[in-house]
N, CA and C atoms as an extended XYZ file, in Angstrom:
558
Properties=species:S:1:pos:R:3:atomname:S:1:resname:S:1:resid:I:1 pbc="F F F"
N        76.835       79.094      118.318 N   UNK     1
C        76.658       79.010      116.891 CA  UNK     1
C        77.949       79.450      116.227 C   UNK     1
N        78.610       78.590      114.980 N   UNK     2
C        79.758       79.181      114.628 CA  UNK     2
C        79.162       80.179      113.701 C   UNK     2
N        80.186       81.241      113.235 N   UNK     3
C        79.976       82.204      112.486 CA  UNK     3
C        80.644       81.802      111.305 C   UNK     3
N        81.635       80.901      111.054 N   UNK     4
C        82.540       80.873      109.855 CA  UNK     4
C        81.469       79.892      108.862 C   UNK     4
N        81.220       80.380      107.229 N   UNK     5
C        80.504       79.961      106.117 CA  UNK     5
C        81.022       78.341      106.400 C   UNK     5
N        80.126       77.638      105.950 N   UNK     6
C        80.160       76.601      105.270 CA  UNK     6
C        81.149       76.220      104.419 C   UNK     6
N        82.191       74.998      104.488 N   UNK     7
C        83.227       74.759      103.650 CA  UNK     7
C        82.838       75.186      102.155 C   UNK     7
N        81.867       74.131      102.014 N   UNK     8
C        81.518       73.896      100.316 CA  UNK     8
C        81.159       75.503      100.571 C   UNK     8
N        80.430       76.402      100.622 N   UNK     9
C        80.166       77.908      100.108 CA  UNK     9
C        81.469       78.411      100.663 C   UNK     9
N        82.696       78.094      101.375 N   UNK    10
C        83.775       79.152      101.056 CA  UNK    10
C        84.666       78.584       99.379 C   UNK    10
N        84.641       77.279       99.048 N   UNK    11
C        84.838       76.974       98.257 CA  UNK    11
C        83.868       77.499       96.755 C   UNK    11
N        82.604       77.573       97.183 N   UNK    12
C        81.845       78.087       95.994 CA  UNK    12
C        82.938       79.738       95.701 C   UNK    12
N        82.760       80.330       96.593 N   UNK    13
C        82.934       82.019       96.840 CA  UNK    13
C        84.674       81.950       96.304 C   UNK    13
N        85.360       81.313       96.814 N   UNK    14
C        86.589       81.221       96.132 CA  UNK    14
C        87.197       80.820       94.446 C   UNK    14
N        85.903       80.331       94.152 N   UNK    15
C        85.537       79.758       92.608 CA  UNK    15
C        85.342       80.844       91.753 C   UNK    15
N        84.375       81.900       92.178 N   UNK    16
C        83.986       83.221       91.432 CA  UNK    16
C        84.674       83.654       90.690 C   UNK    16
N        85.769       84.315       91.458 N   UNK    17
C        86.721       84.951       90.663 CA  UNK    17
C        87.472       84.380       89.658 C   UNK    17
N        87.853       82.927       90.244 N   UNK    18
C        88.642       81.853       88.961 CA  UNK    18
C        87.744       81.651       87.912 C   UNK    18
N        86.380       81.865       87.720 N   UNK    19
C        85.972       81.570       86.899 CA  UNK    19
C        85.531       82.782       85.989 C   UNK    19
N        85.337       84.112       86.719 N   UNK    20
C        85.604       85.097       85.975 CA  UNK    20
C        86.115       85.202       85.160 C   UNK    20
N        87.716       84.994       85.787 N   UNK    21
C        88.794       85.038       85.194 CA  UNK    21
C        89.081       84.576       83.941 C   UNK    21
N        89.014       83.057       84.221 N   UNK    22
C        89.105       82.338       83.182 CA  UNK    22
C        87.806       82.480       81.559 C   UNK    22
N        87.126       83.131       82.008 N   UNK    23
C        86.223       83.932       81.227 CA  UNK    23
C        86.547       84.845       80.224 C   UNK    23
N        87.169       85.663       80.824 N   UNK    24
C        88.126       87.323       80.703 CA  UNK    24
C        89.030       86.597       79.753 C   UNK    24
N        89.298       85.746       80.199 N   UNK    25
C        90.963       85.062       79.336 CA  UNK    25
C        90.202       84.777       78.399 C   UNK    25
N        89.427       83.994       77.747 N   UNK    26
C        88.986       83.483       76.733 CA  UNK    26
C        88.218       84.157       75.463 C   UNK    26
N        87.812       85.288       76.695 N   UNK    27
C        87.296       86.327       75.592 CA  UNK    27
C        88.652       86.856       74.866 C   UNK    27
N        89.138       87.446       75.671 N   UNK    28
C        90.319       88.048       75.001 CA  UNK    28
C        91.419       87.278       73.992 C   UNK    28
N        91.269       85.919       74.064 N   UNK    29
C        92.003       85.065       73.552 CA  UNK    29
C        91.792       84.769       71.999 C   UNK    29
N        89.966       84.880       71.532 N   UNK    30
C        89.318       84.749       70.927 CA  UNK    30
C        89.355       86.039       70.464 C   UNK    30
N        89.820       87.582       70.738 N   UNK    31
C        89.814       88.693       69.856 CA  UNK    31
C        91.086       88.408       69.773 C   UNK    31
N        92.144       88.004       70.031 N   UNK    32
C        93.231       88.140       69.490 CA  UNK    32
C        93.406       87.172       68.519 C   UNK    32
N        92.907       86.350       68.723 N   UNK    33
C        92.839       85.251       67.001 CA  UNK    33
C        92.049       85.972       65.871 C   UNK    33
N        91.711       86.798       66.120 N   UNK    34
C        90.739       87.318       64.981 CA  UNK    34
C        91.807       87.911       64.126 C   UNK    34
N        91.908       87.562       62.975 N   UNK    35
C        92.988       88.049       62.149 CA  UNK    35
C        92.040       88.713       60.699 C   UNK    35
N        90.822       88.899       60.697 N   UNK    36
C        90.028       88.828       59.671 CA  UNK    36
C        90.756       90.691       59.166 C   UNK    36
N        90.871       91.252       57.987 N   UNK    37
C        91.582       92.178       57.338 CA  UNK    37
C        90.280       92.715       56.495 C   UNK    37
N        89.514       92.866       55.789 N   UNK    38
C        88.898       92.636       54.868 CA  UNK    38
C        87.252       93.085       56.000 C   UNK    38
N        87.526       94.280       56.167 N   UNK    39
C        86.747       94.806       57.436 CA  UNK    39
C        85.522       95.788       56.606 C   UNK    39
N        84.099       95.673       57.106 N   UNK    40
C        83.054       96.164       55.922 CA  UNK    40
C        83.568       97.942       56.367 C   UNK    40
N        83.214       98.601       55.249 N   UNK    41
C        83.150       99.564       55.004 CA  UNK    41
C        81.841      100.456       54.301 C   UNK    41
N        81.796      101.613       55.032 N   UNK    42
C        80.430      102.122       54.700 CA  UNK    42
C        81.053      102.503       52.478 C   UNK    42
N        82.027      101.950       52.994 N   UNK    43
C        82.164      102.802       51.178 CA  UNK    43
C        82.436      101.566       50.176 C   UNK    43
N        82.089      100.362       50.583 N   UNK    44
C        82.101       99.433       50.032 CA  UNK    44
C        81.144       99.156       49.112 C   UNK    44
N        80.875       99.356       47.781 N   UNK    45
C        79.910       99.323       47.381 CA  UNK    45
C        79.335      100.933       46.947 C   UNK    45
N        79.819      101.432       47.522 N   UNK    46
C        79.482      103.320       47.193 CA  UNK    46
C        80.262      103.908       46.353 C   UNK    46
N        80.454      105.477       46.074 N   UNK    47
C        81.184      105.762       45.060 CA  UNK    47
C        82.323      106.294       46.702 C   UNK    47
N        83.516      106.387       46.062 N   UNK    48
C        84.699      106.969       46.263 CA  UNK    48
C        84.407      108.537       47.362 C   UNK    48
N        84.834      108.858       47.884 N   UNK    49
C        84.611      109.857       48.516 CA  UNK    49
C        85.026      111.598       47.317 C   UNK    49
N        84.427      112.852       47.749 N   UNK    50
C        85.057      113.512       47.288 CA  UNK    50
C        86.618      114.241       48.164 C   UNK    50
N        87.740      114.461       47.053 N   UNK    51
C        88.842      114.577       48.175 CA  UNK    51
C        89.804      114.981       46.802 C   UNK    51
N        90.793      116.185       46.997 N   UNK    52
C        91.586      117.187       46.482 CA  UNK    52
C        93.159      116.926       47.492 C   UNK    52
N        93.930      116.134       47.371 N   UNK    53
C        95.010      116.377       47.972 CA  UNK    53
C        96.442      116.605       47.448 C   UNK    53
N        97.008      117.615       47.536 N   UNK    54
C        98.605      118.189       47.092 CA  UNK    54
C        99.214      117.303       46.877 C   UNK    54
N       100.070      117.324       45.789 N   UNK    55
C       101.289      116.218       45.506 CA  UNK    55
C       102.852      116.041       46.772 C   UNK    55
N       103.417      115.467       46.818 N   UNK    56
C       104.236      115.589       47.860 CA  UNK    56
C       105.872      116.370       46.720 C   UNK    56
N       106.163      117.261       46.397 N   UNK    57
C       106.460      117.500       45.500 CA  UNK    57
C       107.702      116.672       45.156 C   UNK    57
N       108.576      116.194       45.991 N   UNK    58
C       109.808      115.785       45.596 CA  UNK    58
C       109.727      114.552       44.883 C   UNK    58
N       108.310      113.917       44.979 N   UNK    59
C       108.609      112.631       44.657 CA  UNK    59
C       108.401      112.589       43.296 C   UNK    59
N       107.991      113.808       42.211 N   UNK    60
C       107.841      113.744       40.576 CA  UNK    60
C       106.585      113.248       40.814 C   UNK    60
N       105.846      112.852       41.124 N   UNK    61
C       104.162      112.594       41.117 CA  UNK    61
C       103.432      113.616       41.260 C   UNK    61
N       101.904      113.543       40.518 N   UNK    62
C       101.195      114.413       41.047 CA  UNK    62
C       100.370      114.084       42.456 C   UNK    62
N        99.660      115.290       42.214 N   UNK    63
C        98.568      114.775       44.015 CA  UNK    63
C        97.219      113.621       43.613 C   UNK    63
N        96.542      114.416       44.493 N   UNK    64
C        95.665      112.648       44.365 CA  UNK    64
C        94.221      113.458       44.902 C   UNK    64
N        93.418      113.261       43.954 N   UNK    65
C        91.748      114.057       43.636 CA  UNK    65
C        91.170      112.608       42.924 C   UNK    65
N        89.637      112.772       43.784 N   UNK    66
C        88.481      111.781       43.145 CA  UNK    66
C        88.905      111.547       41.662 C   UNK    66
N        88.855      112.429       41.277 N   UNK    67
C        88.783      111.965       39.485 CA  UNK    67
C        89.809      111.257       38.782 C   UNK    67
N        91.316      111.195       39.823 N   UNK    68
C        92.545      110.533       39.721 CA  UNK    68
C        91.800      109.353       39.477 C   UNK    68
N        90.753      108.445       40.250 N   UNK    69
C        89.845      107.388       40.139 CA  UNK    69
C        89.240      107.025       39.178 C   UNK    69
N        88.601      108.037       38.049 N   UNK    70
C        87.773      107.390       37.006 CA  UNK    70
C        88.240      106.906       36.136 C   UNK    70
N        88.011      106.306       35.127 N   UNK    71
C        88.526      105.865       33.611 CA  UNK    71
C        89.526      104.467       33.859 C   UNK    71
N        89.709      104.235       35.103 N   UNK    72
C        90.419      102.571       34.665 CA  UNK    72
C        90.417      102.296       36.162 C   UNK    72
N        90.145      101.053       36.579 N   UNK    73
C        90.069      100.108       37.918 CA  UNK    73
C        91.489      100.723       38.363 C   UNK    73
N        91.449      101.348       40.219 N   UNK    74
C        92.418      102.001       40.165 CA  UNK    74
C        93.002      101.302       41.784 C   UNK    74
N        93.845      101.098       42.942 N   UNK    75
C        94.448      100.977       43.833 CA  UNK    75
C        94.603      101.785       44.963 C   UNK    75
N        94.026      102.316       45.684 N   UNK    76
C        93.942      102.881       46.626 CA  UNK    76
C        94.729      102.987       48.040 C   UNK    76
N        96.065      102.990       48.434 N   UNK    77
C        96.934      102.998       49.236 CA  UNK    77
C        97.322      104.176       50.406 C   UNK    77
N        96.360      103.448       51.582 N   UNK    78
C        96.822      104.519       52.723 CA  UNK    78
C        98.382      104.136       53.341 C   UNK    78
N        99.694      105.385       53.612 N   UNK    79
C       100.686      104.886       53.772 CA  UNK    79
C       101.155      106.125       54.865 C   UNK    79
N       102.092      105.754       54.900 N   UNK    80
C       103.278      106.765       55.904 CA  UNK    80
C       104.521      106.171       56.680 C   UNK    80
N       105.617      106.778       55.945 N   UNK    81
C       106.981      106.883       56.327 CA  UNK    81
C       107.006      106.219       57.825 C   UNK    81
N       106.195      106.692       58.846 N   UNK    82
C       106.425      106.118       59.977 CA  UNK    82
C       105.898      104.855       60.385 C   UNK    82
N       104.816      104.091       59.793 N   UNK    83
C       104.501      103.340       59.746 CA  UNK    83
C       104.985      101.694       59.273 C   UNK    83
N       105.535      101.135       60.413 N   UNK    84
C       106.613       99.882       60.356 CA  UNK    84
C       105.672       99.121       59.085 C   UNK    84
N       104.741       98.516       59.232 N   UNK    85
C       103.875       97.967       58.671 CA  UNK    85
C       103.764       97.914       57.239 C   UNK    85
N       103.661       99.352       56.977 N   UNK    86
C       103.818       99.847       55.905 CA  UNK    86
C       105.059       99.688       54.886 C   UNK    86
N       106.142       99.405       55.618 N   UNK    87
C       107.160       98.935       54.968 CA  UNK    87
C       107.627       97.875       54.779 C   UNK    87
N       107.185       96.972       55.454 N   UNK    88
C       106.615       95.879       55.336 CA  UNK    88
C       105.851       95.446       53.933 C   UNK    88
N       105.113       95.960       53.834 N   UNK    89
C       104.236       95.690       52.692 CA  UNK    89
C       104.392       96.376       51.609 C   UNK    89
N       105.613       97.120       51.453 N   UNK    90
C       105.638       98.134       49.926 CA  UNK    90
C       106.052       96.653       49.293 C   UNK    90
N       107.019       95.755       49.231 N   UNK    91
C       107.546       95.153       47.903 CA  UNK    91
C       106.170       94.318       47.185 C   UNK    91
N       105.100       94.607       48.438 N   UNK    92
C       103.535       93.520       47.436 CA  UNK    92
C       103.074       94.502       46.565 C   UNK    92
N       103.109       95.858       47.033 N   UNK    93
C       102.598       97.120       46.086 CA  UNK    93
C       103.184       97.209       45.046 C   UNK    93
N       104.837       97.113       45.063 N   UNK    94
C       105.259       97.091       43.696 CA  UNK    94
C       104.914       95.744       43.272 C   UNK    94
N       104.845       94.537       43.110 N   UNK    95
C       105.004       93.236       43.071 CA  UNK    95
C       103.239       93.441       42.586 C   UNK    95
N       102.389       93.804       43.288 N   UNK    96
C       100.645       94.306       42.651 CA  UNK    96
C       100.945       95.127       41.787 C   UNK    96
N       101.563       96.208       41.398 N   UNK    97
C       101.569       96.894       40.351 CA  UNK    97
C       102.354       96.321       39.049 C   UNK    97
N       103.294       95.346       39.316 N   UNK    98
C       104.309       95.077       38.260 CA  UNK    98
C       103.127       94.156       37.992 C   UNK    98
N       102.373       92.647       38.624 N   UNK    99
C       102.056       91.528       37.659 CA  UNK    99
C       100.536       92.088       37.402 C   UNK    99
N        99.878       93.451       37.595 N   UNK   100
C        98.515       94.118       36.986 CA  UNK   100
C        98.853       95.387       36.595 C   UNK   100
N        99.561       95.866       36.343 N   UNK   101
C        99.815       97.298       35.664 CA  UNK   101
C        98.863       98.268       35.972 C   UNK   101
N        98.121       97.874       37.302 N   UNK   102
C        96.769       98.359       37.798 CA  UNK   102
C        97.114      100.028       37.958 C   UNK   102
N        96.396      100.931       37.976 N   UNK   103
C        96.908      102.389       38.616 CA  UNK   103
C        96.692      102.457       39.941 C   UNK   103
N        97.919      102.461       40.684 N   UNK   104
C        98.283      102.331       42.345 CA  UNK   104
C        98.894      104.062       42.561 C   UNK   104
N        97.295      104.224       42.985 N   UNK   105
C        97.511      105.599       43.861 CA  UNK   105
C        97.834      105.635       45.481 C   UNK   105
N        98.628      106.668       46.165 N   UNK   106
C        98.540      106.875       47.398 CA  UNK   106
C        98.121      107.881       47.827 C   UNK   106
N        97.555      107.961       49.500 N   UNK   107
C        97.699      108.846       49.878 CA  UNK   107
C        98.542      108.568       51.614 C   UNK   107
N        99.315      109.727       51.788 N   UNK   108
C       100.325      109.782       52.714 CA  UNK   108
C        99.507      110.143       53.551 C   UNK   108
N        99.920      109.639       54.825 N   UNK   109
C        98.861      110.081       55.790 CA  UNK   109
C       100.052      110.299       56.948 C   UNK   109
N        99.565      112.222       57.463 N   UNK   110
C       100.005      112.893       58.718 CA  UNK   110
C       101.555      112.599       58.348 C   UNK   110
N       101.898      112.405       57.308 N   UNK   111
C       103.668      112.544       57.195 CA  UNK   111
C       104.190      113.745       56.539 C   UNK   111
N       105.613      114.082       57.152 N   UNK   112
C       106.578      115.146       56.619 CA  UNK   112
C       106.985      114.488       55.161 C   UNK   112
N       106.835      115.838       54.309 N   UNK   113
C       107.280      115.762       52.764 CA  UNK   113
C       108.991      114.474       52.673 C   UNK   113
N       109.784      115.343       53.234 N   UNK   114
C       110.945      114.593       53.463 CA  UNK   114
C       111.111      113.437       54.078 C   UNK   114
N       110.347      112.969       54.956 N   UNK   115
C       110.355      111.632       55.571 CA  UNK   115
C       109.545      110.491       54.480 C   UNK   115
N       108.221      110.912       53.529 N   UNK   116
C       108.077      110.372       52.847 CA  UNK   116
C       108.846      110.126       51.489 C   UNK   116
N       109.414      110.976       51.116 N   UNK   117
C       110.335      111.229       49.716 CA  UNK   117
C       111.394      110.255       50.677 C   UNK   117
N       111.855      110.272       51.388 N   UNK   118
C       113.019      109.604       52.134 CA  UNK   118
C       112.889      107.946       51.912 C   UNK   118
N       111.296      107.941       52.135 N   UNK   119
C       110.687      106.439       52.116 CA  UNK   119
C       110.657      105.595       50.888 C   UNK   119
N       109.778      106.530       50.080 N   UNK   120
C       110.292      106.269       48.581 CA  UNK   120
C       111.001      105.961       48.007 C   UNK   120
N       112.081      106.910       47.910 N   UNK   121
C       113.597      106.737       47.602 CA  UNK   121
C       114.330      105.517       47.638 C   UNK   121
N       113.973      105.271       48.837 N   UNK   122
C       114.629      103.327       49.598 CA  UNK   122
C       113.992      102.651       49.069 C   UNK   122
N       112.830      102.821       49.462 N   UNK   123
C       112.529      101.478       48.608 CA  UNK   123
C       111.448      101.144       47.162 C   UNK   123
N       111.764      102.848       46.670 N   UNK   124
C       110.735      102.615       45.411 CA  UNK   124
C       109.516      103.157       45.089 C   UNK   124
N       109.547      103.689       44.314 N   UNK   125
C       107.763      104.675       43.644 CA  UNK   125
C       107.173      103.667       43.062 C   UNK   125
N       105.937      102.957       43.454 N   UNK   126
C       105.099      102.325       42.664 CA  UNK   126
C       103.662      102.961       42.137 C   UNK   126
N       103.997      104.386       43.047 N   UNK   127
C       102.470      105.036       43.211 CA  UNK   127
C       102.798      106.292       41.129 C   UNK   127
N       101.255      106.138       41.225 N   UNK   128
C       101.463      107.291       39.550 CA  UNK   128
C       100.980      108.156       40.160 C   UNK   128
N       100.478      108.752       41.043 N   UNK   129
C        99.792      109.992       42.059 CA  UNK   129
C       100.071      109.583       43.506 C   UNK   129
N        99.838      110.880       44.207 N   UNK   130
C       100.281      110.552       45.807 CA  UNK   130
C        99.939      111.929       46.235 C   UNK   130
N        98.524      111.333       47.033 N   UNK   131
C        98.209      112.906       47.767 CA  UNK   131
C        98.813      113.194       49.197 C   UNK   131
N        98.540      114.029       49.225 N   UNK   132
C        99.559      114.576       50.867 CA  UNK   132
C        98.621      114.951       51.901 C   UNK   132
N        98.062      114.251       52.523 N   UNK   133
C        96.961      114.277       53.435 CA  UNK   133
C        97.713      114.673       54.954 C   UNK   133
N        98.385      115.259       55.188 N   UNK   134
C        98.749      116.353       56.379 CA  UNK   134
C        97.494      116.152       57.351 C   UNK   134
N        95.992      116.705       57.718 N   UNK   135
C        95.144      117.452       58.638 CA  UNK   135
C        94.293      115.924       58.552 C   UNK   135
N        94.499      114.367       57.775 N   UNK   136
C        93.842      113.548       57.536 CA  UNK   136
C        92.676      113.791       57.054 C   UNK   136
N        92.411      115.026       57.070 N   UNK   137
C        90.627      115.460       56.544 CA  UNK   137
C        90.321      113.685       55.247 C   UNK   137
N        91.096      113.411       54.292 N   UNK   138
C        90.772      112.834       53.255 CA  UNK   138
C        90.914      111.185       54.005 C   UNK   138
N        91.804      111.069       54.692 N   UNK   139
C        91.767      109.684       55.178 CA  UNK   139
C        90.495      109.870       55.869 C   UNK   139
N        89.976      110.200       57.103 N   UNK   140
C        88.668      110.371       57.459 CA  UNK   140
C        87.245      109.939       56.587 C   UNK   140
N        87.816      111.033       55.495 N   UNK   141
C        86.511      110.400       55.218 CA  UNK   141
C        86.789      109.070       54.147 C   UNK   141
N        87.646      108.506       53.989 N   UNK   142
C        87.300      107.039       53.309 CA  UNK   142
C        87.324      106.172       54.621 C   UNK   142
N        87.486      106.242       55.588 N   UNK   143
C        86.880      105.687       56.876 CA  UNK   143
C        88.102      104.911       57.393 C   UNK   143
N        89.442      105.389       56.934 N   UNK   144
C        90.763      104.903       57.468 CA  UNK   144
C        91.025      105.012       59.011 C   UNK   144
N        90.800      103.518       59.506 N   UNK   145
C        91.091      103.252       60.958 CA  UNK   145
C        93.059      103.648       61.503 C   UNK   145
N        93.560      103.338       60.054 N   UNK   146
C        95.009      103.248       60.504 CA  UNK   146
C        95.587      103.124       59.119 C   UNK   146
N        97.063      103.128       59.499 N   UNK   147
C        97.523      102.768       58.278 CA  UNK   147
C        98.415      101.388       58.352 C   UNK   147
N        98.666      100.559       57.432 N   UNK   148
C        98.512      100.840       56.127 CA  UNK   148
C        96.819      100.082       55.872 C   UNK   148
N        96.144      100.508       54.759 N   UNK   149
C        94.659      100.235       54.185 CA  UNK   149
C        95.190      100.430       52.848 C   UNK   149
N        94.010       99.492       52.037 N   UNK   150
C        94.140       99.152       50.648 CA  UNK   150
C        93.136       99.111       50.238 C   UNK   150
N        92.585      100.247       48.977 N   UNK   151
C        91.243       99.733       48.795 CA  UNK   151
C        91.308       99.713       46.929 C   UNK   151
N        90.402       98.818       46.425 N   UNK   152
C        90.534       98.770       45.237 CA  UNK   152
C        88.704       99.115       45.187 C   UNK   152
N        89.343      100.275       43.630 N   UNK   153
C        88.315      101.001       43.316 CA  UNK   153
C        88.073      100.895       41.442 C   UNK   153
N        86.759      101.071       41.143 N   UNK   154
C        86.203      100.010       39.990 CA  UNK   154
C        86.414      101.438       38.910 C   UNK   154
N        86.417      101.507       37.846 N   UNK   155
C        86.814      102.545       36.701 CA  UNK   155
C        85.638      103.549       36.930 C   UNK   155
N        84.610      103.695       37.748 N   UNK   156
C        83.591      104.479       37.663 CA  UNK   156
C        83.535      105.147       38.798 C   UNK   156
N        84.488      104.745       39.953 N   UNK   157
C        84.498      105.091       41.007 CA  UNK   157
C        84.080      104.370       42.257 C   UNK   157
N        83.266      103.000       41.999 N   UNK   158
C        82.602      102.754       43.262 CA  UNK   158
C        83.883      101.872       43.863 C   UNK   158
N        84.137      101.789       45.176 N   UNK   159
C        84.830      101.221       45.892 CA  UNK   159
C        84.478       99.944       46.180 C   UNK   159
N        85.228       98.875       45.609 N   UNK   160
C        84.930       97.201       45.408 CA  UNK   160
C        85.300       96.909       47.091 C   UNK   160
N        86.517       96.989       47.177 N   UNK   161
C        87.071       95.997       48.360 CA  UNK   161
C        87.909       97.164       49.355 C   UNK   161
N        87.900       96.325       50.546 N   UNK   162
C        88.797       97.385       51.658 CA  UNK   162
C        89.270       96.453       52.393 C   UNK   162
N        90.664       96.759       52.651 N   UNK   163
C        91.724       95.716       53.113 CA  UNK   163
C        92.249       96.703       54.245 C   UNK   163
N        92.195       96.070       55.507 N   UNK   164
C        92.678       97.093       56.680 CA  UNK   164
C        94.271       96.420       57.005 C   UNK   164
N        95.098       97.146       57.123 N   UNK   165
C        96.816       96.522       57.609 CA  UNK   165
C        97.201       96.002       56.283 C   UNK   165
N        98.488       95.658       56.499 N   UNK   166
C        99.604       95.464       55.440 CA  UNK   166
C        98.759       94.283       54.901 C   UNK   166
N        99.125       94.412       53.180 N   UNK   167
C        98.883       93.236       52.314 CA  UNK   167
C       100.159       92.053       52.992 C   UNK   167
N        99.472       90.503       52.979 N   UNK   168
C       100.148       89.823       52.609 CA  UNK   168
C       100.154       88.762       51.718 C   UNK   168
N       100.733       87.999       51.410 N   UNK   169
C       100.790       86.786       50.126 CA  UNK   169
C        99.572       86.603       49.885 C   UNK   169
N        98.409       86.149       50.790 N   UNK   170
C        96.910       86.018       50.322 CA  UNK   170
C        96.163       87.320       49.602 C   UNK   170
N        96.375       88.220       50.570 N   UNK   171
C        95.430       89.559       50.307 CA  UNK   171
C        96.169       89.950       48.882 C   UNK   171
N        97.313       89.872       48.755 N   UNK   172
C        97.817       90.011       47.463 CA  UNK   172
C        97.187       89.425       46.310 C   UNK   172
N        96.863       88.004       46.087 N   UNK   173
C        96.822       87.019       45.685 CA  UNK   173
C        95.413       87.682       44.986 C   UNK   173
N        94.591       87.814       46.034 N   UNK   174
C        93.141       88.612       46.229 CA  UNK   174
C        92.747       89.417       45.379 C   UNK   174
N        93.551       90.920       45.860 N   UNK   175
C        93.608       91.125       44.842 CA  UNK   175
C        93.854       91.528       43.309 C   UNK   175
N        94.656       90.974       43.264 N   UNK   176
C        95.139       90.375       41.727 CA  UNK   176
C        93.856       90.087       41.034 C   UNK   176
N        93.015       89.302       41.361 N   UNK   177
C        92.517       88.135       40.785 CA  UNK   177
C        91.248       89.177       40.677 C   UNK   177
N        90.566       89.866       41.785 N   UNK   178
C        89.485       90.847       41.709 CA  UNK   178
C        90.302       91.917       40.944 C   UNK   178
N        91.196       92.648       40.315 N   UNK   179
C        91.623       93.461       39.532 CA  UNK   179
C        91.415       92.954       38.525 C   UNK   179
N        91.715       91.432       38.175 N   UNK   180
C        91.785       90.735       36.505 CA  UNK   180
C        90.742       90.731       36.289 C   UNK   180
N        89.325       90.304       37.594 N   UNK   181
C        87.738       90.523       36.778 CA  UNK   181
C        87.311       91.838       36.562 C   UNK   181
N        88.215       92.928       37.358 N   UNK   182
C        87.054       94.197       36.883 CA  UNK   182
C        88.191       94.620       35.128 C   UNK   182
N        89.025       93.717       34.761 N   UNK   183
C        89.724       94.303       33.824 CA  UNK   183
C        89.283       93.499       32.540 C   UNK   183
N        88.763       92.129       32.648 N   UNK   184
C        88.533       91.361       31.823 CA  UNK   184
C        87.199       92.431       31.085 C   UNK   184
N        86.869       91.736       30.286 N   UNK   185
C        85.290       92.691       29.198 CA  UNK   185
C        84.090       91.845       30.000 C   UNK   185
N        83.204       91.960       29.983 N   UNK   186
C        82.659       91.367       30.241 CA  UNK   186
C        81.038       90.236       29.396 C   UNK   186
């Protein structure tokens, strides 16, 4: 009696793995196309978190507290000096603040005073407040995966939209256009 499998079942058994494989690949192929930004948030729709953070002093701004939020549709900007991305995307922040005169707050996240004032400096203050979130306690709780995040927040406090990673030409575009409806009367 031979002992060696059957052609066709060494051929099945040699298939397995290629088809695993090719499995594995496709999944992964399919999360890396996922480009979706605009990621739900438990604070979407909720009010603003409560949060007290120090000004970074060099930059002439003050710090950045909940109530910085009330009284006019306001911009919400997680950032940091070390963050490539982030620099990347400052000229849409000024470029969002120049064509909506919107109030574009930041908060710095886990950066040195001087490395952010450094950042600034180059390429520009668009922020009217800028808290100094050192221990992240305040990024935490608005549910910041990373930086850079963008969230636009409505004159009463509730948090409209959340934009995860650098704005670009669309997300810009975005929101612009959701700033002009919460600004229009209604």
């Amino acid at each position: 009696m031979d002992a060696s499998p059957h052609p066709a079942r060494r051929l099945l058994l040699a298939g397995i793995p290629l088809v695993v494989l090719v499995g594995l690949v496709g999944t992964f192929a399919v999360a890396l196309n996922d480009t979706s930004t605009d990621l739900p948030s438990v604070l979407v729709n909720r009010q603003a978190p409560e949060f007290t953070l120090p000004p970074i002093v060099a930059t002439g701004v003050p710090g950045l507290g909940r109530t910085d939020l009330l009284g006019q549709v306001s911009v919400v900007n997680v950032f940091a000096s070390w963050c490539i991305p982030c620099r990347d995307e400052h000229p849409l922040l000024v470029e969002l603040k120049e064509r909506t005169g919107v109030r574009l707050l930041g908060i710095n996240l886990k950066d040195e005073a001087a490395n952010a004032t450094a950042f600034l400096d180059e390429l520009g203050n668009p922020y009217d407040a800028i808290g100094a979130d050192r221990d992240s306690r305040a990024s935490i709780d608005w549910g910041v995966y990373g930086v850079p995040e963008t969230f636009l927040v409505r004159a009463d406090g509730l948090v409209l939209r959340r934009h995860v990673g650098p704005l670009d030409r669309a997300s810009l575009d975005e929101f612009v256009a959701a700033i002009d409806r919460e600004k229009s009367p209604r």
